[in-house]
GROMACS .gro file of C-alpha atoms in nm:
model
  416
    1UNK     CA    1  10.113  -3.879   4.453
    2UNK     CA    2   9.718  -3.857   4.494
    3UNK     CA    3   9.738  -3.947   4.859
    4UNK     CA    4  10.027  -3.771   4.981
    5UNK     CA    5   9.878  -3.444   4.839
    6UNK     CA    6   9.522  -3.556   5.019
    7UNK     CA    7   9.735  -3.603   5.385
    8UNK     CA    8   9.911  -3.281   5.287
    9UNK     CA    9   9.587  -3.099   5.212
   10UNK     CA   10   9.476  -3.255   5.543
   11UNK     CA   11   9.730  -3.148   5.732
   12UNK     CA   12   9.714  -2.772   5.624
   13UNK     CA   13   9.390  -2.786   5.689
   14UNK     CA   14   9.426  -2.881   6.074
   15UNK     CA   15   9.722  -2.615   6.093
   16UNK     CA   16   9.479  -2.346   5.960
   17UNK     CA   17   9.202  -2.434   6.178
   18UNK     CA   18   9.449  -2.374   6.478
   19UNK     CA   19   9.496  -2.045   6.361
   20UNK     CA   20   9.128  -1.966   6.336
   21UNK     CA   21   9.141  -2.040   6.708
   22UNK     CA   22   9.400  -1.744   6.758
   23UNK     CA   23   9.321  -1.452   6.972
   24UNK     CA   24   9.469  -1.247   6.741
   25UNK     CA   25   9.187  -1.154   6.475
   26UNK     CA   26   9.490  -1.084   6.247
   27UNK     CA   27   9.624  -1.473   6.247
   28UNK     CA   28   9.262  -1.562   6.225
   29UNK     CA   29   9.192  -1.323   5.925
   30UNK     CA   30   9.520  -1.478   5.749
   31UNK     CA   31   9.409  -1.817   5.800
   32UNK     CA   32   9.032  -1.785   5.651
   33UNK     CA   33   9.233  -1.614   5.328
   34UNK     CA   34   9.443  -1.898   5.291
   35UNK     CA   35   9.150  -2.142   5.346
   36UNK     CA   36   8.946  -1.916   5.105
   37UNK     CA   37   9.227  -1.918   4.850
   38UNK     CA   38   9.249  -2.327   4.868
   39UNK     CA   39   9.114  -2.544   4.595
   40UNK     CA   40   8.892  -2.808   4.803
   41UNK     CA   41   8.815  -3.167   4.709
   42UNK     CA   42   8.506  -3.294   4.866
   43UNK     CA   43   8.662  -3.452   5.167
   44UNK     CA   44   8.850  -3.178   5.247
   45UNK     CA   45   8.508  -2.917   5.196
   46UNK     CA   46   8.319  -3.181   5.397
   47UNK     CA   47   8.595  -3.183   5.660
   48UNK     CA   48   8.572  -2.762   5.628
   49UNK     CA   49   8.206  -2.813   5.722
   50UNK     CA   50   8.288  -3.013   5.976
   51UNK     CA   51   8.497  -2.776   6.120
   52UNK     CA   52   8.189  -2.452   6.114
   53UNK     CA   53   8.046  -2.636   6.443
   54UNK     CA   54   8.328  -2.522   6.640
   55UNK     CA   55   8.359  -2.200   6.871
   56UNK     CA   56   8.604  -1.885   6.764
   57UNK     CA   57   8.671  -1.561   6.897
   58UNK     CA   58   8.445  -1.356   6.885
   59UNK     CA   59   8.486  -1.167   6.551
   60UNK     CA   60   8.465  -0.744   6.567
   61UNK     CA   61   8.184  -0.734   6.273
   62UNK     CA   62   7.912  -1.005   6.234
   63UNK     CA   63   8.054  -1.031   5.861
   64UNK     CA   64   8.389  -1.156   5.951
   65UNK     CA   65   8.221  -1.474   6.179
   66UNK     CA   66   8.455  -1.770   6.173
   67UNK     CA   67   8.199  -2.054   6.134
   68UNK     CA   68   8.003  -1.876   5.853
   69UNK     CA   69   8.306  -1.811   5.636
   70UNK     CA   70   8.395  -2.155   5.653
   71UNK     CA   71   8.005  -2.257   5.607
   72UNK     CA   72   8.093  -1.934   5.262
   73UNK     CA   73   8.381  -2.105   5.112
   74UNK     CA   74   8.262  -2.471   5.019
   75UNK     CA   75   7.942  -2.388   4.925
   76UNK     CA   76   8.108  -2.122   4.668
   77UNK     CA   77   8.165  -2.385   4.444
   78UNK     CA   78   7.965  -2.683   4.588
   79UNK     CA   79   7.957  -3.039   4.586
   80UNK     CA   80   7.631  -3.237   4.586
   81UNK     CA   81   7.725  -3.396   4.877
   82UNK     CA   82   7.748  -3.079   5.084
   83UNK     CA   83   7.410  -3.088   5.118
   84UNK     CA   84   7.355  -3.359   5.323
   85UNK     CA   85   7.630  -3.244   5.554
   86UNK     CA   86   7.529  -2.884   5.626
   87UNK     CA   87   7.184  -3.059   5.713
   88UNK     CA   88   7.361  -3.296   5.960
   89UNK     CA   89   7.552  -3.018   6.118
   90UNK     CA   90   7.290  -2.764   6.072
   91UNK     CA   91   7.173  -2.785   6.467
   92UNK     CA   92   7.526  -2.734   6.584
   93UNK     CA   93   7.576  -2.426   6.430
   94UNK     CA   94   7.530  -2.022   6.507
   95UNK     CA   95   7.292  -1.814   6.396
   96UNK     CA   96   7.568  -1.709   6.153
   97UNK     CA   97   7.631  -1.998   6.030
   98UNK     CA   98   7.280  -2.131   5.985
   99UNK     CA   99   7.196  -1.806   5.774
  100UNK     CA  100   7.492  -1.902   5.559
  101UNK     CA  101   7.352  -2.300   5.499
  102UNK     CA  102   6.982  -2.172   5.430
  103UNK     CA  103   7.172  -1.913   5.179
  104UNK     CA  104   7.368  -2.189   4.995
  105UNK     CA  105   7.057  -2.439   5.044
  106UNK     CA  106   6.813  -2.159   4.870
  107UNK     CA  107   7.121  -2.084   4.597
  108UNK     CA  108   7.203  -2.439   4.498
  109UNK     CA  109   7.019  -2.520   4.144
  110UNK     CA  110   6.956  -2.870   4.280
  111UNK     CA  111   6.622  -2.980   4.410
  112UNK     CA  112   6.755  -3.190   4.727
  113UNK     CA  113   6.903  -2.843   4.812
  114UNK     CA  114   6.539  -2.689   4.780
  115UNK     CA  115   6.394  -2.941   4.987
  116UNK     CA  116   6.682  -2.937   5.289
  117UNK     CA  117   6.609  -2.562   5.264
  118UNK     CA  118   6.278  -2.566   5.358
  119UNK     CA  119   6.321  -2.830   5.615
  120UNK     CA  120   6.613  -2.642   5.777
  121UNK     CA  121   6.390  -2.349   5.752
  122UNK     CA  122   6.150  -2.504   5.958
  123UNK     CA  123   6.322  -2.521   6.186
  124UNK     CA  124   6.439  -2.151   6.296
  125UNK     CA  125   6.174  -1.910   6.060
  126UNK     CA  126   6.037  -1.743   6.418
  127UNK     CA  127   6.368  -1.649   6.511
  128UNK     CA  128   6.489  -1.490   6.162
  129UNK     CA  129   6.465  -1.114   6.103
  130UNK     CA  130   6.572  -1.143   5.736
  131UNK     CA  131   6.472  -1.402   5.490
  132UNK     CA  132   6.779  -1.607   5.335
  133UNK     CA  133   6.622  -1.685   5.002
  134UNK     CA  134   6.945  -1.688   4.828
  135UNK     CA  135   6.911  -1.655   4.441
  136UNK     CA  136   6.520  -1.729   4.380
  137UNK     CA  137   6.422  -1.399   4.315
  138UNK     CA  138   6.666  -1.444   4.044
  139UNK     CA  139   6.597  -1.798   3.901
  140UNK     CA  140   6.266  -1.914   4.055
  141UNK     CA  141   6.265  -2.301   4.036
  142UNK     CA  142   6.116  -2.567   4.199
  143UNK     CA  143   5.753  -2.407   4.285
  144UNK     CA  144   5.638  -2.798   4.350
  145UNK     CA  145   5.844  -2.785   4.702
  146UNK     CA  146   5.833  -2.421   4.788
  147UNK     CA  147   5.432  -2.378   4.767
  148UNK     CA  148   5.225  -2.366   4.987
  149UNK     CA  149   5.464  -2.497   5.276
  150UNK     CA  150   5.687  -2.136   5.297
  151UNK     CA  151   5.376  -1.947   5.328
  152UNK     CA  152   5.324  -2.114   5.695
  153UNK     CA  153   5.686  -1.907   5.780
  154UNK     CA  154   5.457  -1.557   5.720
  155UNK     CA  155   5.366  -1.615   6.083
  156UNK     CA  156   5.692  -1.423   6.174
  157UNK     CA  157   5.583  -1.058   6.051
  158UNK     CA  158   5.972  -0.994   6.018
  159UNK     CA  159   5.984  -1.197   5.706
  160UNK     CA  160   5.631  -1.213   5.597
  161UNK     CA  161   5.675  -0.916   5.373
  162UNK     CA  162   5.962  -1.126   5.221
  163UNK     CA  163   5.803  -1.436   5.157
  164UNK     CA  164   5.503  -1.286   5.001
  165UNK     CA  165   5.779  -1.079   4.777
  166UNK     CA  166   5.914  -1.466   4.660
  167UNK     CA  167   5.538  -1.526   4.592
  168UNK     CA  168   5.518  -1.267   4.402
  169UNK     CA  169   5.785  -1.329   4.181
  170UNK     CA  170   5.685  -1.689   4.111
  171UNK     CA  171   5.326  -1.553   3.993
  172UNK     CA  172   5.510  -1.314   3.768
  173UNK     CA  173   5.662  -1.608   3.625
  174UNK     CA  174   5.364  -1.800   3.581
  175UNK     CA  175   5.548  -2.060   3.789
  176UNK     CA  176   5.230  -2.073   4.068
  177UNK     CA  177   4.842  -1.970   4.047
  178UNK     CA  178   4.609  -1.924   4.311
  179UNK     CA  179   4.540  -2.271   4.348
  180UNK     CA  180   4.863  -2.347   4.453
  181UNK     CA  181   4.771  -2.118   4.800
  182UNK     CA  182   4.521  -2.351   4.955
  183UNK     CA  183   4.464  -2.320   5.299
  184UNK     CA  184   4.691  -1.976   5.330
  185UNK     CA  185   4.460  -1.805   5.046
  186UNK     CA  186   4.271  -1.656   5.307
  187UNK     CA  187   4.521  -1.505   5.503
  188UNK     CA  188   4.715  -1.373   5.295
  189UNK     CA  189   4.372  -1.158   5.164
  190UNK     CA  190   4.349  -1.072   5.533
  191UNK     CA  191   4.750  -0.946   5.540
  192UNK     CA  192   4.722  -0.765   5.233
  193UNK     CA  193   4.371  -0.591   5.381
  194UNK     CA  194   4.561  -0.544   5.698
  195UNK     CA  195   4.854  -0.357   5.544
  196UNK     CA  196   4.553  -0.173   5.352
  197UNK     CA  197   4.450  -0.010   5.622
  198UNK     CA  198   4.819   0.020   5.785
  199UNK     CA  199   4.868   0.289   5.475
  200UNK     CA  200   4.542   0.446   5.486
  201UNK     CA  201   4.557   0.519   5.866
  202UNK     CA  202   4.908   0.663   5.855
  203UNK     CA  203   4.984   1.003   5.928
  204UNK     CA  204   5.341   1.097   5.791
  205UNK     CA  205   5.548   1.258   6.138
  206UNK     CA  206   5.801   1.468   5.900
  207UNK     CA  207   5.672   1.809   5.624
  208UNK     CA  208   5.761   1.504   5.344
  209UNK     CA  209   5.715   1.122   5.377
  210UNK     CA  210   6.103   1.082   5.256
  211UNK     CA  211   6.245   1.200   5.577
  212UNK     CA  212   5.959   0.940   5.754
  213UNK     CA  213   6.205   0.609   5.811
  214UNK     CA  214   5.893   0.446   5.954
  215UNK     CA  215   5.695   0.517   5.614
  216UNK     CA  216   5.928   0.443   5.397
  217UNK     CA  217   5.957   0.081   5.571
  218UNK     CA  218   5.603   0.048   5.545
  219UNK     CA  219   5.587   0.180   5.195
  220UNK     CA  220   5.827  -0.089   5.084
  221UNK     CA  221   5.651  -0.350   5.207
  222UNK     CA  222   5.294  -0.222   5.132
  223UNK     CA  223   5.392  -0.214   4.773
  224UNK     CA  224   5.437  -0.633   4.747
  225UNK     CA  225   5.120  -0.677   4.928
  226UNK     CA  226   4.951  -0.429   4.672
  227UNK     CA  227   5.116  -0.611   4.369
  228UNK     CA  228   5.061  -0.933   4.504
  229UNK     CA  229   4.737  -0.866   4.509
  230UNK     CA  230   4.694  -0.871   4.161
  231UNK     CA  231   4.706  -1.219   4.167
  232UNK     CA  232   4.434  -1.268   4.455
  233UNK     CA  233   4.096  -1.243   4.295
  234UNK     CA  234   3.863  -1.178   4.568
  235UNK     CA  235   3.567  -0.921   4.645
  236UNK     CA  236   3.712  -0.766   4.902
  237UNK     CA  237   4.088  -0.726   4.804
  238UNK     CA  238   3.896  -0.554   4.470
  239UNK     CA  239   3.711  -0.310   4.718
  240UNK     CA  240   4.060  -0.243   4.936
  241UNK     CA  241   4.263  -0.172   4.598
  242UNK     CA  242   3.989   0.071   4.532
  243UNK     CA  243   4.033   0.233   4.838
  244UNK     CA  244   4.378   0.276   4.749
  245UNK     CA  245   4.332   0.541   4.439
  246UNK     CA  246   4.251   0.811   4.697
  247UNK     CA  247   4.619   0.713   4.847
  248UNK     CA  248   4.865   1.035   4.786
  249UNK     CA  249   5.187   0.787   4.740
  250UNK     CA  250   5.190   0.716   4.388
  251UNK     CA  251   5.424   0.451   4.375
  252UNK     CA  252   5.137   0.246   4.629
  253UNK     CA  253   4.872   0.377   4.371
  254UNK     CA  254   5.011   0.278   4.144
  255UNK     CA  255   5.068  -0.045   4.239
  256UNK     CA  256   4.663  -0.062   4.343
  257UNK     CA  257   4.561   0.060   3.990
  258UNK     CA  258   4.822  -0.251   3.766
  259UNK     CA  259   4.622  -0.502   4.053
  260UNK     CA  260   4.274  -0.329   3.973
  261UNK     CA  261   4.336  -0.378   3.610
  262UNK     CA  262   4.440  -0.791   3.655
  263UNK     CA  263   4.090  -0.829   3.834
  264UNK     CA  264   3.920  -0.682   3.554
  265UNK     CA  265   3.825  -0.320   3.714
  266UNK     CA  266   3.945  -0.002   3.479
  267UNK     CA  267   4.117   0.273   3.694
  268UNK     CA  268   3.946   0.627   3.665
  269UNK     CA  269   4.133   0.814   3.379
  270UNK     CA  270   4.190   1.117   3.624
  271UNK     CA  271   4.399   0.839   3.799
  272UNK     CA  272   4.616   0.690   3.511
  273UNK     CA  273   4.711   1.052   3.419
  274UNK     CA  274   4.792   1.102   3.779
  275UNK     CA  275   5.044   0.779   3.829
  276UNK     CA  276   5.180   0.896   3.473
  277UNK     CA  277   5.273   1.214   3.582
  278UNK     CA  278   5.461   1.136   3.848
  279UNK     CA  279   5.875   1.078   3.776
  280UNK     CA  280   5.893   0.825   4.030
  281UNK     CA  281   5.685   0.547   3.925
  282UNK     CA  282   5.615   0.684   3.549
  283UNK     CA  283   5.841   0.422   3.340
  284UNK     CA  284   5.737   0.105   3.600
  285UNK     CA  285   5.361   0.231   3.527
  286UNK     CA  286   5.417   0.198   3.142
  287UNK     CA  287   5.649  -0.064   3.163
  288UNK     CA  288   5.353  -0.277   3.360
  289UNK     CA  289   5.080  -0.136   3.091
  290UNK     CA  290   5.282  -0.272   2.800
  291UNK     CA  291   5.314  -0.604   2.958
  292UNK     CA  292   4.961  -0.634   3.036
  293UNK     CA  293   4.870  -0.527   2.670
  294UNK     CA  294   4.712  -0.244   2.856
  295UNK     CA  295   4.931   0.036   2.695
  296UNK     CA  296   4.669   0.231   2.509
  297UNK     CA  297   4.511   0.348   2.817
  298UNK     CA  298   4.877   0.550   2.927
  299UNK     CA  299   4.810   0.868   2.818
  300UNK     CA  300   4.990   1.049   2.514
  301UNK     CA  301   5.111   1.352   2.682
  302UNK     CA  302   5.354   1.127   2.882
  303UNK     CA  303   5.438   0.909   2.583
  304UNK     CA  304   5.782   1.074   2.459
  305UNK     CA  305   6.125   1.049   2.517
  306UNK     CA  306   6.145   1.360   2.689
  307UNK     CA  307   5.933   1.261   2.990
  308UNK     CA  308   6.067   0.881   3.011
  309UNK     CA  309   6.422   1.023   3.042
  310UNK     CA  310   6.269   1.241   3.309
  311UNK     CA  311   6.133   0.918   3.493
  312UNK     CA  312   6.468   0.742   3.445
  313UNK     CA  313   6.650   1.017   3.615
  314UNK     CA  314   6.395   1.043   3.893
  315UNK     CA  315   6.457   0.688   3.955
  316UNK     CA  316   6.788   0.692   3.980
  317UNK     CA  317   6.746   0.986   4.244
  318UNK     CA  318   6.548   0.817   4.454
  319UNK     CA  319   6.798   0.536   4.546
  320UNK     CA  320   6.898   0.571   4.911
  321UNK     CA  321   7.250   0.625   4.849
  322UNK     CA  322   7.166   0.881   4.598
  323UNK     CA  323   6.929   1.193   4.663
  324UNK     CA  324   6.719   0.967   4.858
  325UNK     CA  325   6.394   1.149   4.745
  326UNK     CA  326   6.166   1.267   4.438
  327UNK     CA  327   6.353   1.592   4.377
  328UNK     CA  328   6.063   1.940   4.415
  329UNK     CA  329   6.181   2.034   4.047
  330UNK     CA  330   6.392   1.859   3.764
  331UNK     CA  331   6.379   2.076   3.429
  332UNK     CA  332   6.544   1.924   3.114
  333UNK     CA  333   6.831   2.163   2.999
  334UNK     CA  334   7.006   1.993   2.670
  335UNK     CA  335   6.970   1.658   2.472
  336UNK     CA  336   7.333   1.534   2.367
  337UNK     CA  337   7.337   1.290   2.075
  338UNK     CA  338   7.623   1.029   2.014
  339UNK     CA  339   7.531   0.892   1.668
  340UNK     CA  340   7.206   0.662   1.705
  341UNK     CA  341   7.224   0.776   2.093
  342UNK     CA  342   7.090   1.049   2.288
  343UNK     CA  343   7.188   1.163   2.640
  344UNK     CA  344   6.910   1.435   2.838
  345UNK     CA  345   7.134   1.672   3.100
  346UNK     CA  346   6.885   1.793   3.374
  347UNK     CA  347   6.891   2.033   3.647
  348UNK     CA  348   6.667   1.913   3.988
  349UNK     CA  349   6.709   2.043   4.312
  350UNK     CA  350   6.535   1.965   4.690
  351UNK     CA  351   6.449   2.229   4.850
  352UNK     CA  352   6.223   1.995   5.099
  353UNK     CA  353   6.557   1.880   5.241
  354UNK     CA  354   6.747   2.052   5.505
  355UNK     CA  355   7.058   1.863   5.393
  356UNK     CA  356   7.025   1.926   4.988
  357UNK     CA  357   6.841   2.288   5.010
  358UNK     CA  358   7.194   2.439   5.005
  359UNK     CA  359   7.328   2.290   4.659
  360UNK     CA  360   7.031   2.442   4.506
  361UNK     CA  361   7.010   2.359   4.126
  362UNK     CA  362   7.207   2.027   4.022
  363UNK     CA  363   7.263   1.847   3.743
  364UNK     CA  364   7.243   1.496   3.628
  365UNK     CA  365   7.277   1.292   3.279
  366UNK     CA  366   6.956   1.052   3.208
  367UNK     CA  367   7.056   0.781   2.939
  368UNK     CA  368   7.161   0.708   2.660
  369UNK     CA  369   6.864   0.625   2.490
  370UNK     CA  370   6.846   0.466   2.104
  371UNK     CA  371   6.673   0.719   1.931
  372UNK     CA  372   6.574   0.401   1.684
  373UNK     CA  373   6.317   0.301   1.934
  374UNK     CA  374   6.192   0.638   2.083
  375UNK     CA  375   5.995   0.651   2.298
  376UNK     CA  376   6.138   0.416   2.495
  377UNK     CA  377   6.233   0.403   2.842
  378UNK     CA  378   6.533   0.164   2.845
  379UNK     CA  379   6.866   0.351   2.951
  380UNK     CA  380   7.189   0.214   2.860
  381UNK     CA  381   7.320   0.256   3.223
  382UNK     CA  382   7.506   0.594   3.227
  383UNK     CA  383   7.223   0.757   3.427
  384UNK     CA  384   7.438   0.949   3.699
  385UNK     CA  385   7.512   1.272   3.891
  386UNK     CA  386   7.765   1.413   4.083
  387UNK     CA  387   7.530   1.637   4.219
  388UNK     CA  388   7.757   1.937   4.152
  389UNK     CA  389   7.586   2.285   4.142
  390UNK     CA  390   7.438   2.309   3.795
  391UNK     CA  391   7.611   2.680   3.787
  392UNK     CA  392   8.001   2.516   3.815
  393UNK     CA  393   7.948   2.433   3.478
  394UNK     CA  394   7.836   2.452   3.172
  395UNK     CA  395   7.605   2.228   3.005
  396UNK     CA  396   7.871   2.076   2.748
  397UNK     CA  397   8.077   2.027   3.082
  398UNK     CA  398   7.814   1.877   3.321
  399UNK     CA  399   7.760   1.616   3.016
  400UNK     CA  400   8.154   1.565   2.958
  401UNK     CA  401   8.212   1.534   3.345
  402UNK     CA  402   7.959   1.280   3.398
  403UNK     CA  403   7.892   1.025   3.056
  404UNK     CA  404   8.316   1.082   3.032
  405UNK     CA  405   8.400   1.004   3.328
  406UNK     CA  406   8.142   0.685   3.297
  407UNK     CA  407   8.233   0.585   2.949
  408UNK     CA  408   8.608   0.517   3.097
  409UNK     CA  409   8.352   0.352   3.352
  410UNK     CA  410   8.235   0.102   3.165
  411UNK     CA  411   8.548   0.057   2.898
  412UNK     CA  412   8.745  -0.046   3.227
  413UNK     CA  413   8.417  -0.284   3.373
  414UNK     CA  414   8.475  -0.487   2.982
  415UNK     CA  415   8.814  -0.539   2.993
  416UNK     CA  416   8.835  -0.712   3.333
   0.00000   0.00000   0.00000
């Protein structure tokens, strides 16, 4: 019974891959379900694989490429020999479909998989405008294979930013030290002085820095070059951090002062109140503090509840799908309590913003927070707005409209 359901397996197989070759993208979308939907032994995943080399129809979105979704499905649940295969094929393959092997390669908890990764990697890294580096941010593993060889990829500026990020992470992790750098050491201190004096030199084209898509770019990146160079103990990365505390961005200051304080250098107390009192980057500044054992130098009058609901809320704003920006104003208007929980209902508005000056005044729900450990600045995820005018409501209704409506939320998220 085994082997007729393996030449029956086969033999779907062959019929789907016929359809894949369809001009119609609807046959070919039906046939990658099916295929999707199958439960594959290893021969048939391996024949699967075998299968990504071939050329479809051109697909209308990148997404919906043939050869990658093939390349998708085995690797979602993987067998150790894939591994091999996907390197065998790997040469034959698309761009697509390459990005999907060095995915599953750099996802795979299996240290052949790590290695293959980097070798495949090798290969193409000048050609890549996004790192594929799977799950590591994740679950860092394996620094014995990664480091130092990845750091030769930061020749390709489009990714450097990228790798240094997975650097980064591994330090935090106390997976790699500055040893483990060798012959790179030195240029990374010369890419993180470089992007130094990328942000110094700036001049922001727009009235804010928010509506600057070429800033915000290079504030993203600039601030894993400034964290990573915590870790880089070095004269002149110490004098370039320094530089940075006259930077008007507080996020990238303070990023600069948490590296100032690893190399041993205090930041000016007119400066720690400064990064505090900023909403943006006020919770990640005590957050870092605490976890240094640094948190006595935060100062008191942004120690309470009050202001790291503010910072949670400010956070939330500044997502890119969300207000997209530090809001000019946020006032707190109520506190809601729920038994050992609180809720804070704010008002902010934008009036920097051609696009958000016309809602004037809206409101938005920081929390909950467990008033058993206030201060504290972990949320239990019901942080949200609906940016409605804050004068369509009342207060009680603002707070019913949005922790209701997320409650049901949540209640729905369990039972699935």
């Amino acid at each position: 019974m085994g082997l007729i359901n393996f030449f029956k397996k086969r033999d779907e197989i062959d019929e789907l891959f016929e359809k894949l070759r369809s001009s119609s993208e609807e046959v070919r979308e039906d046939a990658i379900t099916k295929l999707e939907n199958m439960q594959l032994g290893i021969e048939q995943g391996l024949k699967v694989l075998e299968l990504a080399k071939n050329k479809f129809p051109p697909a209308t979105y990148e997404w919906q490429d043939i050869s990658a979704r093939l390349i998708d499905i085995c690797t979602d649940k993987p067998y150790v020999e894939y591994i091999s295969k996907v390197e065998s094929i790997y040469d034959e393959l698309n761009p697509n479909a390459k990005i999907s092997v060095l995915q599953f390669l750099a996802t795979y908890k299996n240290e052949q998989a790590m290695i293959a990764y980097l070798k495949l990697l090798r290969k193409d890294y000048l050609n890549l405008k996004n790192l594929p580096f799977g799950n590591l941010l994740e679950n860092p593993r394996f620094p014995q294979i990664l480091f130092p060889g990845i750091l030769k990829f930061t020749e390709n500026n489009e990714i450097a930013s990228q790798i240094y990020l997975l650097l980064l992470y591994y330090f935090n992790y106390d997976l790699v030290d500055e040893e483990v750098l060798s012959e790179y050491r030195s240029q990374i201190i010369q890419d993180i002085l470089k992007m130094v004096d990328k942000v110094m030199n700036y001049t922001v084209k727009s009235s804010s820095f928010w509506d600057d898509d070429k800033y915000l770019e290079l504030r993203s990146n600039a601030g894993v070059y400034f964290d990573l160079a915590g870790y880089i103990r070095d004269p002149k990365v110490t004098m370039a951090l320094k530089r940075l505390m006259s930077v008007k961005d507080m996020r990238l200051k303070m990023f600069a002062a948490i590296s100032l304080l690893k190399h041993g250098f205090e930041p000016a107390k007119e400066d720690v109140i400064d990064i505090a009192g900023n909403g943006e980057v006020r919770n990640w500044f005590f957050n870092s503090l605490v976890k240094m054992g640094r948190s006595e130098i935060y100062p008191e009058e942004y120690r309470n509840q009050k202001c790291f609901a503010e910072s949670n809320m400010v956070d939330w704003l500044v997502y890119p799908t969300e207000l997209g920006r530090v809001p000019d104003e946020i006032e707190l208007m109520n506190i809601f309590d729920d038994e050992d929980m609180e809720y804070y209902l704010f008002r902010f508005r934008c009036c920097s913003s051609e696009y958000w000056q016309e809602k004037g005044w809206m409101a938005g729900v920081a929390g909950p927070f467990d008033k058993r450990n206030s201060p504290t600045t972990l949320a239990e995820g019901h942080t949200f707005s609906h940016f409605e005018k804050w004068e369509s409501k009342r207060p009680e209704e603002h707070f019913e409209s949005i922790v209701g409506n997320l409650k049901e939320y949540w209640m729905k998220l369990a039972q699935e």
